[in-house]
PDB file of C-alpha atoms in Angstrom:
ATOM      1  CA  MET C 106      87.870  81.003  94.293  1.00  0.00           C
ATOM      2  CA  GLY C 107      90.628  83.552  96.121  1.00  0.00           C
ATOM      3  CA  GLY C 108      91.903  80.984  98.390  1.00  0.00           C
ATOM      4  CA  PRO C 109      93.838  77.697  98.340  1.00  0.00           C
ATOM      5  CA  SER C 110      91.183  74.613  97.967  1.00  0.00           C
ATOM      6  CA  LYS C 111      90.900  71.465  96.200  1.00  0.00           C
ATOM      7  CA  GLU C 112      89.726  72.512  93.535  1.00  0.00           C
ATOM      8  CA  THR C 113      92.678  75.103  92.045  1.00  0.00           C
ATOM      9  CA  LEU C 114      95.020  73.089  94.336  1.00  0.00           C
ATOM     10  CA  PRO C 115      96.785  71.567  91.643  1.00  0.00           C
ATOM     11  CA  ASP C 116      99.495  68.338  92.122  1.00  0.00           C
ATOM     12  CA  SER C 117     102.207  69.284  94.098  1.00  0.00           C
ATOM     13  CA  PHE C 118     104.368  70.764  92.198  1.00  0.00           C
ATOM     14  CA  LEU C 119     108.074  69.946  93.644  1.00  0.00           C
ATOM     15  CA  THR C 120     106.457  66.095  92.427  1.00  0.00           C
ATOM     16  CA  ASP C 121     107.119  66.406  89.015  1.00  0.00           C
ATOM     17  CA  LYS C 122     110.288  66.895  88.076  1.00  0.00           C
ATOM     18  CA  THR C 123     109.892  66.184  84.935  1.00  0.00           C
ATOM     19  CA  ALA C 124     107.272  68.796  83.243  1.00  0.00           C
ATOM     20  CA  ASN C 125     108.343  71.331  80.493  1.00  0.00           C
ATOM     21  CA  ILE C 126     108.749  74.578  82.915  1.00  0.00           C
ATOM     22  CA  PHE C 127     108.671  77.597  80.547  1.00  0.00           C
ATOM     23  CA  VAL C 128     110.886  80.560  82.237  1.00  0.00           C
ATOM     24  CA  ALA C 129     110.408  83.714  81.003  1.00  0.00           C
ATOM     25  CA  GLY C 130     113.708  86.238  80.700  1.00  0.00           C
ATOM     26  CA  HIS C 131     116.188  83.512  82.217  1.00  0.00           C
ATOM     27  CA  ARG C 132     119.440  85.176  81.965  1.00  0.00           C
ATOM     28  CA  GLY C 133     118.200  88.695  84.843  1.00  0.00           C
ATOM     29  CA  LEU C 134     118.924  88.524  88.572  1.00  0.00           C
ATOM     30  CA  VAL C 135     114.589  86.707  88.941  1.00  0.00           C
ATOM     31  CA  GLY C 136     114.596  84.440  86.265  1.00  0.00           C
ATOM     32  CA  SER C 137     117.985  82.802  86.181  1.00  0.00           C
ATOM     33  CA  ALA C 138     117.958  82.849  90.371  1.00  0.00           C
ATOM     34  CA  ILE C 139     114.957  80.932  88.796  1.00  0.00           C
ATOM     35  CA  VAL C 140     116.629  78.582  87.092  1.00  0.00           C
ATOM     36  CA  ARG C 141     119.835  78.269  89.255  1.00  0.00           C
ATOM     37  CA  LYS C 142     117.375  76.962  91.895  1.00  0.00           C
ATOM     38  CA  LEU C 143     115.248  74.685  89.753  1.00  0.00           C
ATOM     39  CA  GLN C 144     118.472  73.106  88.632  1.00  0.00           C
ATOM     40  CA  SER C 145     119.202  72.250  91.956  1.00  0.00           C
ATOM     41  CA  LEU C 146     116.082  70.786  92.852  1.00  0.00           C
ATOM     42  CA  GLY C 147     116.818  68.596  89.887  1.00  0.00           C
ATOM     43  CA  PHE C 148     113.971  70.333  87.240  1.00  0.00           C
ATOM     44  CA  GLU C 149     115.490  68.429  83.622  1.00  0.00           C
ATOM     45  CA  ASN C 150     113.024  70.712  80.946  1.00  0.00           C
ATOM     46  CA  LEU C 151     113.377  73.494  81.914  1.00  0.00           C
ATOM     47  CA  ILE C 152     112.431  75.555  78.143  1.00  0.00           C
ATOM     48  CA  LEU C 153     114.684  78.924  78.159  1.00  0.00           C
ATOM     49  CA  ARG C 154     114.478  81.269  75.492  1.00  0.00           C
ATOM     50  CA  SER C 155     116.240  84.489  75.275  1.00  0.00           C
ATOM     51  CA  HIS C 156     115.163  88.036  73.470  1.00  0.00           C
ATOM     52  CA  LYS C 157     116.646  86.767  69.709  1.00  0.00           C
ATOM     53  CA  GLU C 158     115.055  83.068  69.893  1.00  0.00           C
ATOM     54  CA  LEU C 159     111.519  84.218  71.535  1.00  0.00           C
ATOM     55  CA  ASP C 160     110.453  88.139  71.888  1.00  0.00           C
ATOM     56  CA  LEU C 161     107.597  87.981  73.736  1.00  0.00           C
ATOM     57  CA  THR C 162     106.384  91.301  72.357  1.00  0.00           C
ATOM     58  CA  SER C 163     105.089  89.807  69.565  1.00  0.00           C
ATOM     59  CA  GLN C 164     101.784  88.086  69.551  1.00  0.00           C
ATOM     60  CA  SER C 165     102.669  85.691  66.654  1.00  0.00           C
ATOM     61  CA  GLN C 166     105.971  84.322  67.926  1.00  0.00           C
ATOM     62  CA  VAL C 167     104.571  83.690  71.385  1.00  0.00           C
ATOM     63  CA  GLU C 168     101.326  81.753  70.135  1.00  0.00           C
ATOM     64  CA  ASN C 169     103.834  79.376  67.957  1.00  0.00           C
ATOM     65  CA  PHE C 170     105.951  79.124  70.730  1.00  0.00           C
ATOM     66  CA  PHE C 171     103.553  78.203  72.676  1.00  0.00           C
ATOM     67  CA  SER C 172     101.581  76.231  70.492  1.00  0.00           C
ATOM     68  CA  GLN C 173     105.421  74.397  69.848  1.00  0.00           C
ATOM     69  CA  GLU C 174     106.256  73.687  73.526  1.00  0.00           C
ATOM     70  CA  LYS C 175     103.150  73.434  75.642  1.00  0.00           C
ATOM     71  CA  PRO C 176     104.884  73.705  79.009  1.00  0.00           C
ATOM     72  CA  LYS C 177     103.065  72.983  82.074  1.00  0.00           C
ATOM     73  CA  PHE C 178     103.759  75.845  84.237  1.00  0.00           C
ATOM     74  CA  VAL C 179     105.132  79.406  83.028  1.00  0.00           C
ATOM     75  CA  ILE C 180     107.439  81.571  85.603  1.00  0.00           C
ATOM     76  CA  LEU C 181     107.090  84.954  83.664  1.00  0.00           C
ATOM     77  CA  SER C 182     109.991  87.248  85.215  1.00  0.00           C
ATOM     78  CA  ALA C 183     110.883  89.000  81.980  1.00  0.00           C
ATOM     79  CA  ALA C 184     109.953  92.762  81.664  1.00  0.00           C
ATOM     80  CA  LYS C 185     112.146  95.651  80.586  1.00  0.00           C
ATOM     81  CA  VAL C 186     113.195  97.335  83.542  1.00  0.00           C
ATOM     82  CA  GLY C 187     114.991 100.348  84.191  1.00  0.00           C
ATOM     83  CA  GLY C 188     116.194 103.358  87.207  1.00  0.00           C
ATOM     84  CA  ILE C 189     114.786 106.068  87.772  1.00  0.00           C
ATOM     85  CA  HIS C 190     116.739 107.711  84.605  1.00  0.00           C
ATOM     86  CA  ALA C 191     115.164 105.291  81.999  1.00  0.00           C
ATOM     87  CA  ASN C 192     111.597 105.425  83.516  1.00  0.00           C
ATOM     88  CA  ASN C 193     111.540 109.378  83.099  1.00  0.00           C
ATOM     89  CA  THR C 194     113.490 108.504  79.293  1.00  0.00           C
ATOM     90  CA  TYR C 195     111.572 105.609  78.000  1.00  0.00           C
ATOM     91  CA  PRO C 196     108.106 106.189  79.433  1.00  0.00           C
ATOM     92  CA  ALA C 197     106.224 104.390  76.289  1.00  0.00           C
ATOM     93  CA  ASP C 198     108.571 102.089  76.081  1.00  0.00           C
ATOM     94  CA  PHE C 199     107.773 101.269  80.081  1.00  0.00           C
ATOM     95  CA  ILE C 200     104.225 100.824  79.572  1.00  0.00           C
ATOM     96  CA  SER C 201     103.855  98.904  75.874  1.00  0.00           C
ATOM     97  CA  ILE C 202     106.554  96.999  76.032  1.00  0.00           C
ATOM     98  CA  ASN C 203     105.806  95.403  79.463  1.00  0.00           C
ATOM     99  CA  LEU C 204     102.064  95.686  78.638  1.00  0.00           C
ATOM    100  CA  GLN C 205     103.221  93.378  75.082  1.00  0.00           C
ATOM    101  CA  ILE C 206     104.976  90.380  77.299  1.00  0.00           C
ATOM    102  CA  GLN C 207     102.704  90.198  79.782  1.00  0.00           C
ATOM    103  CA  THR C 208      99.694  90.381  77.643  1.00  0.00           C
ATOM    104  CA  ASN C 209     100.777  87.957  74.783  1.00  0.00           C
ATOM    105  CA  THR C 210     102.830  85.417  77.220  1.00  0.00           C
ATOM    106  CA  ILE C 211      99.438  85.326  80.223  1.00  0.00           C
ATOM    107  CA  ASP C 212      96.979  84.928  77.265  1.00  0.00           C
ATOM    108  CA  ALA C 213      98.961  82.007  74.904  1.00  0.00           C
ATOM    109  CA  ALA C 214      99.975  80.333  78.011  1.00  0.00           C
ATOM    110  CA  PHE C 215      95.633  80.097  79.012  1.00  0.00           C
ATOM    111  CA  ARG C 216      94.643  79.084  75.811  1.00  0.00           C
ATOM    112  CA  ASN C 217      98.019  76.379  75.785  1.00  0.00           C
ATOM    113  CA  GLY C 218      96.526  74.309  78.607  1.00  0.00           C
ATOM    114  CA  VAL C 219      99.343  75.531  80.788  1.00  0.00           C
ATOM    115  CA  GLN C 220      98.786  74.260  84.383  1.00  0.00           C
ATOM    116  CA  LYS C 221      99.611  77.508  86.291  1.00  0.00           C
ATOM    117  CA  ILE C 222     101.946  80.637  85.891  1.00  0.00           C
ATOM    118  CA  LEU C 223     103.047  83.151  88.248  1.00  0.00           C
ATOM    119  CA  PHE C 224     103.687  86.315  87.349  1.00  0.00           C
ATOM    120  CA  LEU C 225     106.184  88.682  89.405  1.00  0.00           C
ATOM    121  CA  GLY C 226     105.761  91.996  89.409  1.00  0.00           C
ATOM    122  CA  SER C 227     107.523  94.956  91.670  1.00  0.00           C
ATOM    123  CA  SER C 228     107.282  96.265  95.098  1.00  0.00           C
ATOM    124  CA  CYS C 229     106.651 100.062  92.991  1.00  0.00           C
ATOM    125  CA  ILE C 230     102.381  98.859  92.473  1.00  0.00           C
ATOM    126  CA  TYR C 231     101.895 100.603  95.513  1.00  0.00           C
ATOM    127  CA  PRO C 232     100.995 104.370  95.573  1.00  0.00           C
ATOM    128  CA  LYS C 233     103.682 106.676  96.731  1.00  0.00           C
ATOM    129  CA  PHE C 234     102.423 107.392 100.486  1.00  0.00           C
ATOM    130  CA  ALA C 235     100.896 103.119 101.254  1.00  0.00           C
ATOM    131  CA  PRO C 236     100.754 102.942 104.780  1.00  0.00           C
ATOM    132  CA  GLN C 237     104.371 101.713 106.093  1.00  0.00           C
ATOM    133  CA  PRO C 238     105.032  98.257 106.165  1.00  0.00           C
ATOM    134  CA  ILE C 239     103.252  97.512 102.869  1.00  0.00           C
ATOM    135  CA  THR C 240     100.070  95.216 102.499  1.00  0.00           C
ATOM    136  CA  GLU C 241      98.691  93.857  99.790  1.00  0.00           C
ATOM    137  CA  ASP C 242      96.239  95.744 100.255  1.00  0.00           C
ATOM    138  CA  ALA C 243      97.520  99.072  99.726  1.00  0.00           C
ATOM    139  CA  LEU C 244      97.383  98.124  95.838  1.00  0.00           C
ATOM    140  CA  LEU C 245      95.349 101.314  94.008  1.00  0.00           C
ATOM    141  CA  THR C 246      94.780 103.220  97.033  1.00  0.00           C
ATOM    142  CA  GLY C 247      96.527 106.071  96.380  1.00  0.00           C
ATOM    143  CA  PRO C 248      98.857 107.914  93.375  1.00  0.00           C
ATOM    144  CA  LEU C 249     101.696 106.385  92.338  1.00  0.00           C
ATOM    145  CA  GLU C 250     105.270 107.644  92.477  1.00  0.00           C
ATOM    146  CA  PRO C 251     105.669 109.411  89.227  1.00  0.00           C
ATOM    147  CA  THR C 252     108.788 108.609  88.278  1.00  0.00           C
ATOM    148  CA  ASN C 253     108.078 104.963  87.692  1.00  0.00           C
ATOM    149  CA  GLU C 254     104.727 105.030  86.810  1.00  0.00           C
ATOM    150  CA  TRP C 255     104.603 103.881  84.002  1.00  0.00           C
ATOM    151  CA  TYR C 256     106.264 100.884  84.161  1.00  0.00           C
ATOM    152  CA  ALA C 257     104.102  99.656  88.071  1.00  0.00           C
ATOM    153  CA  ILE C 258     100.736 100.401  85.867  1.00  0.00           C
ATOM    154  CA  ALA C 259     101.968  97.660  83.432  1.00  0.00           C
ATOM    155  CA  LYS C 260     102.548  95.574  86.451  1.00  0.00           C
ATOM    156  CA  ILE C 261      99.258  96.416  87.943  1.00  0.00           C
ATOM    157  CA  ALA C 262      97.773  95.416  84.651  1.00  0.00           C
ATOM    158  CA  GLY C 263      99.514  91.761  85.190  1.00  0.00           C
ATOM    159  CA  ILE C 264      98.009  91.219  88.735  1.00  0.00           C
ATOM    160  CA  LYS C 265      94.692  92.308  86.829  1.00  0.00           C
ATOM    161  CA  MET C 266      95.165  89.654  83.751  1.00  0.00           C
ATOM    162  CA  CYS C 267      96.401  86.819  86.183  1.00  0.00           C
ATOM    163  CA  GLN C 268      93.699  87.928  88.465  1.00  0.00           C
ATOM    164  CA  ALA C 269      90.993  88.513  85.257  1.00  0.00           C
ATOM    165  CA  TYR C 270      91.630  85.157  84.129  1.00  0.00           C
ATOM    166  CA  ARG C 271      91.456  83.446  87.332  1.00  0.00           C
ATOM    167  CA  LEU C 272      87.771  84.909  88.054  1.00  0.00           C
ATOM    168  CA  GLN C 273      86.807  83.605  84.323  1.00  0.00           C
ATOM    169  CA  TYR C 274      88.285  80.779  83.813  1.00  0.00           C
ATOM    170  CA  ASN C 275      89.041  79.588  87.003  1.00  0.00           C
ATOM    171  CA  TRP C 276      93.077  79.017  85.447  1.00  0.00           C
ATOM    172  CA  ASP C 277      96.061  78.804  88.292  1.00  0.00           C
ATOM    173  CA  ALA C 278      96.974  82.650  87.360  1.00  0.00           C
ATOM    174  CA  ILE C 279      99.370  83.831  90.245  1.00  0.00           C
ATOM    175  CA  SER C 280     101.091  86.468  91.452  1.00  0.00           C
ATOM    176  CA  GLY C 281     104.171  87.117  93.349  1.00  0.00           C
ATOM    177  CA  MET C 282     105.840  90.503  94.304  1.00  0.00           C
ATOM    178  CA  PRO C 283     109.306  91.372  95.247  1.00  0.00           C
ATOM    179  CA  THR C 284     111.127  93.681  97.515  1.00  0.00           C
ATOM    180  CA  ASN C 285     114.214  95.450  96.646  1.00  0.00           C
ATOM    181  CA  LEU C 286     116.814  92.898  94.748  1.00  0.00           C
ATOM    182  CA  TYR C 287     120.422  91.860  95.038  1.00  0.00           C
ATOM    183  CA  GLY C 288     122.230  88.483  94.113  1.00  0.00           C
ATOM    184  CA  PRO C 289     124.684  87.552  90.834  1.00  0.00           C
ATOM    185  CA  ASN C 290     124.055  89.100  87.679  1.00  0.00           C
ATOM    186  CA  ASP C 291     122.606  92.641  89.292  1.00  0.00           C
ATOM    187  CA  ASN C 292     122.750  95.689  87.456  1.00  0.00           C
ATOM    188  CA  PHE C 293     125.882  97.395  88.477  1.00  0.00           C
ATOM    189  CA  HIS C 294     125.998  99.989  85.513  1.00  0.00           C
ATOM    190  CA  PRO C 295     127.620 103.298  87.268  1.00  0.00           C
ATOM    191  CA  GLU C 296     124.000 105.538  86.440  1.00  0.00           C
ATOM    192  CA  ASN C 297     121.390 103.151  86.012  1.00  0.00           C
ATOM    193  CA  SER C 298     122.048 100.990  88.950  1.00  0.00           C
ATOM    194  CA  HIS C 299     120.016 100.340  91.589  1.00  0.00           C
ATOM    195  CA  VAL C 300     121.384 101.563  95.595  1.00  0.00           C
ATOM    196  CA  LEU C 301     122.997  98.148  96.452  1.00  0.00           C
ATOM    197  CA  PRO C 302     124.889  97.618  93.298  1.00  0.00           C
ATOM    198  CA  ALA C 303     126.438 101.094  93.162  1.00  0.00           C
ATOM    199  CA  LEU C 304     127.831 101.519  95.982  1.00  0.00           C
ATOM    200  CA  MET C 305     129.009  98.017  95.792  1.00  0.00           C
ATOM    201  CA  ARG C 306     130.875  99.435  92.822  1.00  0.00           C
ATOM    202  CA  ARG C 307     132.172 102.535  93.722  1.00  0.00           C
ATOM    203  CA  PHE C 308     133.522 101.060  96.932  1.00  0.00           C
ATOM    204  CA  HIS C 309     135.369  98.584  95.084  1.00  0.00           C
ATOM    205  CA  GLU C 310     136.268 101.425  92.646  1.00  0.00           C
ATOM    206  CA  ALA C 311     137.920 103.337  95.381  1.00  0.00           C
ATOM    207  CA  LYS C 312     139.254 100.652  97.154  1.00  0.00           C
ATOM    208  CA  VAL C 313     141.180  99.872  93.522  1.00  0.00           C
ATOM    209  CA  SER C 314     142.020 103.712  93.408  1.00  0.00           C
ATOM    210  CA  GLY C 315     143.393 104.123  96.040  1.00  0.00           C
ATOM    211  CA  ALA C 316     141.187 107.361  96.922  1.00  0.00           C
ATOM    212  CA  LYS C 317     140.708 108.396 100.838  1.00  0.00           C
ATOM    213  CA  GLU C 318     137.180 108.727 100.409  1.00  0.00           C
ATOM    214  CA  VAL C 319     134.015 108.407  98.884  1.00  0.00           C
ATOM    215  CA  VAL C 320     130.905 110.711  98.680  1.00  0.00           C
ATOM    216  CA  VAL C 321     126.635 109.078  99.108  1.00  0.00           C
ATOM    217  CA  TRP C 322     124.252 111.549  98.774  1.00  0.00           C
ATOM    218  CA  GLY C 323     121.501 112.682 101.613  1.00  0.00           C
ATOM    219  CA  THR C 324     121.951 111.308 104.989  1.00  0.00           C
ATOM    220  CA  GLY C 325     122.434 107.488 105.396  1.00  0.00           C
ATOM    221  CA  SER C 326     118.663 108.161 107.251  1.00  0.00           C
ATOM    222  CA  PRO C 327     116.219 106.028 104.644  1.00  0.00           C
ATOM    223  CA  LEU C 328     115.074 102.491 105.575  1.00  0.00           C
ATOM    224  CA  ARG C 329     115.019 100.592 102.527  1.00  0.00           C
ATOM    225  CA  GLU C 330     114.339  95.840 102.615  1.00  0.00           C
ATOM    226  CA  PHE C 331     116.340  94.191 100.336  1.00  0.00           C
ATOM    227  CA  LEU C 332     115.998  90.657  99.836  1.00  0.00           C
ATOM    228  CA  HIS C 333     118.491  88.161  97.949  1.00  0.00           C
ATOM    229  CA  VAL C 334     117.178  86.905  94.672  1.00  0.00           C
ATOM    230  CA  ASP C 335     117.873  83.340  95.550  1.00  0.00           C
ATOM    231  CA  ASP C 336     115.343  83.942  98.456  1.00  0.00           C
ATOM    232  CA  LEU C 337     112.636  85.106  95.894  1.00  0.00           C
ATOM    233  CA  ALA C 338     113.897  81.668  94.037  1.00  0.00           C
ATOM    234  CA  ASP C 339     113.207  79.462  96.946  1.00  0.00           C
ATOM    235  CA  ALA C 340     110.162  81.992  97.503  1.00  0.00           C
ATOM    236  CA  VAL C 341     108.771  81.716  93.689  1.00  0.00           C
ATOM    237  CA  VAL C 342     109.503  77.377  94.110  1.00  0.00           C
ATOM    238  CA  PHE C 343     106.994  77.705  97.605  1.00  0.00           C
ATOM    239  CA  LEU C 344     103.873  79.377  95.744  1.00  0.00           C
ATOM    240  CA  MET C 345     104.429  77.079  92.462  1.00  0.00           C
ATOM    241  CA  ASP C 346     104.274  74.572  94.926  1.00  0.00           C
ATOM    242  CA  ARG C 347     101.310  75.714  97.986  1.00  0.00           C
ATOM    243  CA  TYR C 348      99.722  78.688  96.878  1.00  0.00           C
ATOM    244  CA  SER C 349      96.910  79.260  94.739  1.00  0.00           C
ATOM    245  CA  GLY C 350      94.907  82.338  95.433  1.00  0.00           C
ATOM    246  CA  LEU C 351      92.799  85.978  93.875  1.00  0.00           C
ATOM    247  CA  GLY C 352      95.621  87.883  95.276  1.00  0.00           C
ATOM    248  CA  HIS C 353      99.314  88.348  94.796  1.00  0.00           C
ATOM    249  CA  VAL C 354     101.562  88.215  97.177  1.00  0.00           C
ATOM    250  CA  ASN C 355     104.429  89.693  98.963  1.00  0.00           C
ATOM    251  CA  VAL C 356     107.689  88.439  99.037  1.00  0.00           C
ATOM    252  CA  GLY C 357     110.158  90.223 101.088  1.00  0.00           C
ATOM    253  CA  SER C 358     112.713  90.113 103.817  1.00  0.00           C
ATOM    254  CA  GLY C 359     110.463  91.833 106.452  1.00  0.00           C
ATOM    255  CA  LYS C 360     114.203  93.335 107.775  1.00  0.00           C
ATOM    256  CA  GLU C 361     114.875  96.865 107.074  1.00  0.00           C
ATOM    257  CA  VAL C 362     118.140  98.620 107.312  1.00  0.00           C
ATOM    258  CA  THR C 363     118.970 102.309 107.060  1.00  0.00           C
ATOM    259  CA  ILE C 364     121.528 103.599 103.907  1.00  0.00           C
ATOM    260  CA  LYS C 365     123.830 104.366 106.098  1.00  0.00           C
ATOM    261  CA  GLU C 366     123.773 100.783 107.759  1.00  0.00           C
ATOM    262  CA  LEU C 367     124.049  99.632 104.373  1.00  0.00           C
ATOM    263  CA  ALA C 368     127.107 101.412 102.931  1.00  0.00           C
ATOM    264  CA  GLU C 369     128.729 100.746 106.717  1.00  0.00           C
ATOM    265  CA  LEU C 370     128.569  96.868 105.358  1.00  0.00           C
ATOM    266  CA  VAL C 371     129.549  97.366 101.973  1.00  0.00           C
ATOM    267  CA  LYS C 372     132.166  99.353 102.413  1.00  0.00           C
ATOM    268  CA  GLU C 373     133.240  96.378 104.858  1.00  0.00           C
ATOM    269  CA  VAL C 374     132.435  93.537 102.926  1.00  0.00           C
ATOM    270  CA  VAL C 375     134.488  95.318  99.983  1.00  0.00           C
ATOM    271  CA  GLY C 376     137.465  96.624 102.030  1.00  0.00           C
ATOM    272  CA  PHE C 377     137.324  99.923 101.634  1.00  0.00           C
ATOM    273  CA  GLU C 378     139.277 101.584 104.290  1.00  0.00           C
ATOM    274  CA  GLY C 379     139.177 105.156 103.204  1.00  0.00           C
ATOM    275  CA  GLU C 380     136.070 108.146 104.804  1.00  0.00           C
ATOM    276  CA  LEU C 381     132.526 107.688 104.025  1.00  0.00           C
ATOM    277  CA  VAL C 382     131.300 110.891 103.508  1.00  0.00           C
ATOM    278  CA  TRP C 383     127.874 112.040 102.971  1.00  0.00           C
ATOM    279  CA  ASP C 384     126.909 114.850 101.686  1.00  0.00           C
ATOM    280  CA  SER C 385     123.660 115.916 103.220  1.00  0.00           C
ATOM    281  CA  THR C 386     122.238 119.144 100.737  1.00  0.00           C
ATOM    282  CA  LYS C 387     121.367 116.081  97.803  1.00  0.00           C
ATOM    283  CA  PRO C 388     118.027 114.743  98.886  1.00  0.00           C
ATOM    284  CA  ASP C 389     117.291 111.448 100.315  1.00  0.00           C
ATOM    285  CA  GLY C 390     114.248 110.055  98.652  1.00  0.00           C
ATOM    286  CA  THR C 391     111.092 108.132 100.070  1.00  0.00           C
ATOM    287  CA  PRO C 392     111.694 107.766 104.161  1.00  0.00           C
ATOM    288  CA  ARG C 393     110.741 103.913 104.376  1.00  0.00           C
ATOM    289  CA  LYS C 394     109.571 101.155 101.846  1.00  0.00           C
ATOM    290  CA  LEU C 395     109.296  98.118 103.978  1.00  0.00           C
ATOM    291  CA  MET C 396     106.785  95.492 102.690  1.00  0.00           C
ATOM    292  CA  ASP C 397     104.306  92.980 104.672  1.00  0.00           C
ATOM    293  CA  SER C 398     104.939  89.703 103.648  1.00  0.00           C
ATOM    294  CA  SER C 399     103.283  88.043 106.687  1.00  0.00           C
ATOM    295  CA  LYS C 400     100.782  86.658 104.252  1.00  0.00           C
ATOM    296  CA  LEU C 401     103.515  84.628 102.853  1.00  0.00           C
ATOM    297  CA  ALA C 402     104.862  83.787 106.097  1.00  0.00           C
ATOM    298  CA  GLY C 403     101.664  82.769 107.492  1.00  0.00           C
ATOM    299  CA  LEU C 404     101.673  80.109 104.662  1.00  0.00           C
ATOM    300  CA  GLY C 405     104.986  78.905 106.042  1.00  0.00           C
ATOM    301  CA  TRP C 406     107.547  80.820 103.878  1.00  0.00           C
ATOM    302  CA  ALA C 407     110.651  82.565 105.196  1.00  0.00           C
ATOM    303  CA  PRO C 408     113.800  83.924 103.716  1.00  0.00           C
ATOM    304  CA  LYS C 409     117.312  82.278 105.086  1.00  0.00           C
ATOM    305  CA  ILE C 410     119.955  84.377 103.790  1.00  0.00           C
ATOM    306  CA  SER C 411     121.130  87.186 105.819  1.00  0.00           C
ATOM    307  CA  LEU C 412     122.215  91.010 104.399  1.00  0.00           C
ATOM    308  CA  ARG C 413     125.860  89.899 105.483  1.00  0.00           C
ATOM    309  CA  ASP C 414     126.086  86.848 103.461  1.00  0.00           C
ATOM    310  CA  GLY C 415     123.691  87.852 101.079  1.00  0.00           C
ATOM    311  CA  LEU C 416     126.662  91.025 100.301  1.00  0.00           C
ATOM    312  CA  VAL C 417     130.129  88.181 100.393  1.00  0.00           C
ATOM    313  CA  ASP C 418     128.227  86.514  97.809  1.00  0.00           C
ATOM    314  CA  THR C 419     126.660  89.381  95.579  1.00  0.00           C
ATOM    315  CA  TYR C 420     130.457  90.473  95.998  1.00  0.00           C
ATOM    316  CA  LYS C 421     132.261  87.634  94.798  1.00  0.00           C
ATOM    317  CA  TRP C 422     129.797  87.245  91.732  1.00  0.00           C
ATOM    318  CA  TYR C 423     131.075  91.037  91.092  1.00  0.00           C
ATOM    319  CA  LEU C 424     135.246  90.126  91.331  1.00  0.00           C
ATOM    320  CA  GLU C 425     134.343  87.398  89.690  1.00  0.00           C
ATOM    321  CA  ASN C 426     132.377  88.317  85.655  1.00  0.00           C
ATOM    322  CA  LEU C 427     132.815  92.144  85.473  1.00  0.00           C
ATOM    323  CA  GLN C 428     136.256  92.935  86.582  1.00  0.00           C
ATOM    324  CA  GLN C 429     138.993  92.780  83.474  1.00  0.00           C
TER     325      GLN C 429
END
């Protein structure tokens, strides 16, 4: 039951353009990209609900939704997410809300005849000191990064729940673990955003104000991996169509860039012409974080969007949507 077989691999996902597909979390960075991808492929019956319309932490609401809508496929990208500050401040929210969303959705999907579900996690599920590049079997081999362990524990539970339902019921539940994502609908908040959108906002504001320099924390030496969210959406469709296995699947670009190289590239894309100054008295964080996505590559998938092209696309969206 651990790999694709005639018994577990259903008819091609891509052939049924009229199937009801519930994309949970369709307004977020990931969910909105998945909706764009499915619409571009001609899927006609996407089931989308805002948080106001459907509270996934409410078991009764989720039960009623599934019994009425009866989706054929579910892509679960809904989650409570945040940066280090939010994770440290609201650990109970991060573990309880995410566990409720996952448990309610996965269980109701199974009991209401959903043919296949894809659960999306995060690279933070892996141990803080996992060997690099991080393979799927590094899961549960060591302590987590303390600053986001509450979120990580919930995501690990989601993976294990999908595996448990597959083992007990032979149900087609799969999981994908994306690397660091960026793109349209990213969070550009000055305090709560991740490194790439944070750099983009700071360089843009420096350009607009005519500042002579932008100071960035650390030495710029840590290595990071980034994947455009439209590439992730492409991988999601690929997994729904081509993968049916017990193990979760890493989804990354396989390419590393130093924070210094990233900052220089963002500076260039934004058009900031001042100086980039590194404050080496500030911490660098983990020296390297790269996922091994060879399992997905072996299935025949590869990313298409270069970092430069992705940054140009993201900055265009930022200018159109977040500037007054």
